[in-house]
Amino acid sequence: MNKYNVGLKFVLVGIGLGYAQKSAIANGLLPPEITQSPPQDHLGQLGNVLTLFPEQSDIGQPKDSGTVGAGSQLYLPIPDSGMPPTPNPTQRGYCINKKAVPLFRGVIPVVGDEVIADTAASEISLWFYIPENDAIRAEFSILSDGDDFSVLGVENKTDFLEHYEEIYDISSRQGFVQIKLPKNALEVGKQYWWDLTLVCDEKDNSANVYIYGSVRRQASSQLRLDTQATTLAALKDALLRSDSALTLSDRQALGAALSDGGQPQTLIWVEDRLKAHYQVLWQRYNQLGQEMDAILATPVNLDRVKLHRLNQERSRIAFELAQLSPFFGLWGDAVDLLATYRADYPQAWQQLLNTIFQDDQFWLEENQGHE
């Protein structure tokens, strides 16, 4: 069991995020089969929690010239939608304004009444939206025994804990928050439960507010294409459209093949081709991170031109991975990649949020006024 009491070291991500920070933040998303050592952060400790403040996010607003892909288009399947679990109501008042309680949620699709983050990453990140609050701190837990939902209700979770951390100064952290788990903290093929609690009263647990969901880590070699009709329609668009992010040399042939309505042999071919491409992309993504890390290791002779070129290529690969991930059901990875590179792809980030929260987009728009 990994148990941590971690003080917050937040990094504000704005338009001017340095290349070193991007490399260090985004490099931990490699499938288990091709995981290598992540680049070292030579410019200081980033910590394991990242906050994107609303006033810096410019959600849905194109950036000025110089960005990688301000107008880039995603072709996303529509995930099965449901209502997210309502944050646990308090008995004696909230440390969140009651009208803002529905805003406290994970940035993850809801299937039925479950919030499930699927990922093929060895270093897993979950993203949350934290509204204005007066909480003393936040507590984040990962619990084992994913088949037994009742573990979330037990008073003493020690026997189930796989990871635990306390997040201080959460009351000043309104915005999108990234919580990064330790590398290989979760076993491949297992389901775990997470919960995020805002501690409102040290002496009265009934005053606390929490949300919960699950996370599943998958092996990239075992990925399966989602063959629902709506997913295949989105995939066909992603393969055939001229503004597609996909770089497969045979993408037109793959897209045309799907015109047969998704016959079994066609789906096997498309799945194998996409999965192989997906793994190659992760390998290149990791290699670029290592090359950037090597440049940053010699700051005296820092080659900023090469660093910029590598970073731009890495950003484009992240975008392509974010496009491919939902077709394998890996919405957790799609969110993490786009959130990390959201300054390069603001419209795509907004598009992803609109896709995940298709029934209640008001919460995104409403918070534009909180600057």
PDB file of C-alpha atoms in Angstrom, residues 30-35 120-122 218-220:
ATOM      1  CA  LEU A  30       2.790   5.469 -21.495  1.00  0.00           C
ATOM      2  CA  PRO A  31       1.173   2.070 -22.015  1.00  0.00           C
ATOM      3  CA  PRO A  32       2.749  -0.597 -19.788  1.00  0.00           C
ATOM      4  CA  GLU A  33       4.434  -2.450 -22.658  1.00  0.00           C
ATOM      5  CA  ILE A  34       6.426   0.581 -23.774  1.00  0.00           C
ATOM      6  CA  THR A  35       6.943   2.475 -20.549  1.00  0.00           C
ATOM      7  CA  ALA A 120      -3.664   2.528 -20.583  1.00  0.00           C
ATOM      8  CA  ALA A 121      -1.148   4.739 -18.780  1.00  0.00           C
ATOM      9  CA  SER A 122       1.415   3.535 -16.282  1.00  0.00           C
ATOM     10  CA  GLN A 218      -5.764  -1.574 -19.239  1.00  0.00           C
ATOM     11  CA  ALA A 219      -2.865  -3.166 -21.102  1.00  0.00           C
ATOM     12  CA  SER A 220      -2.371  -1.588 -24.522  1.00  0.00           C
TER      13      SER A 220
END
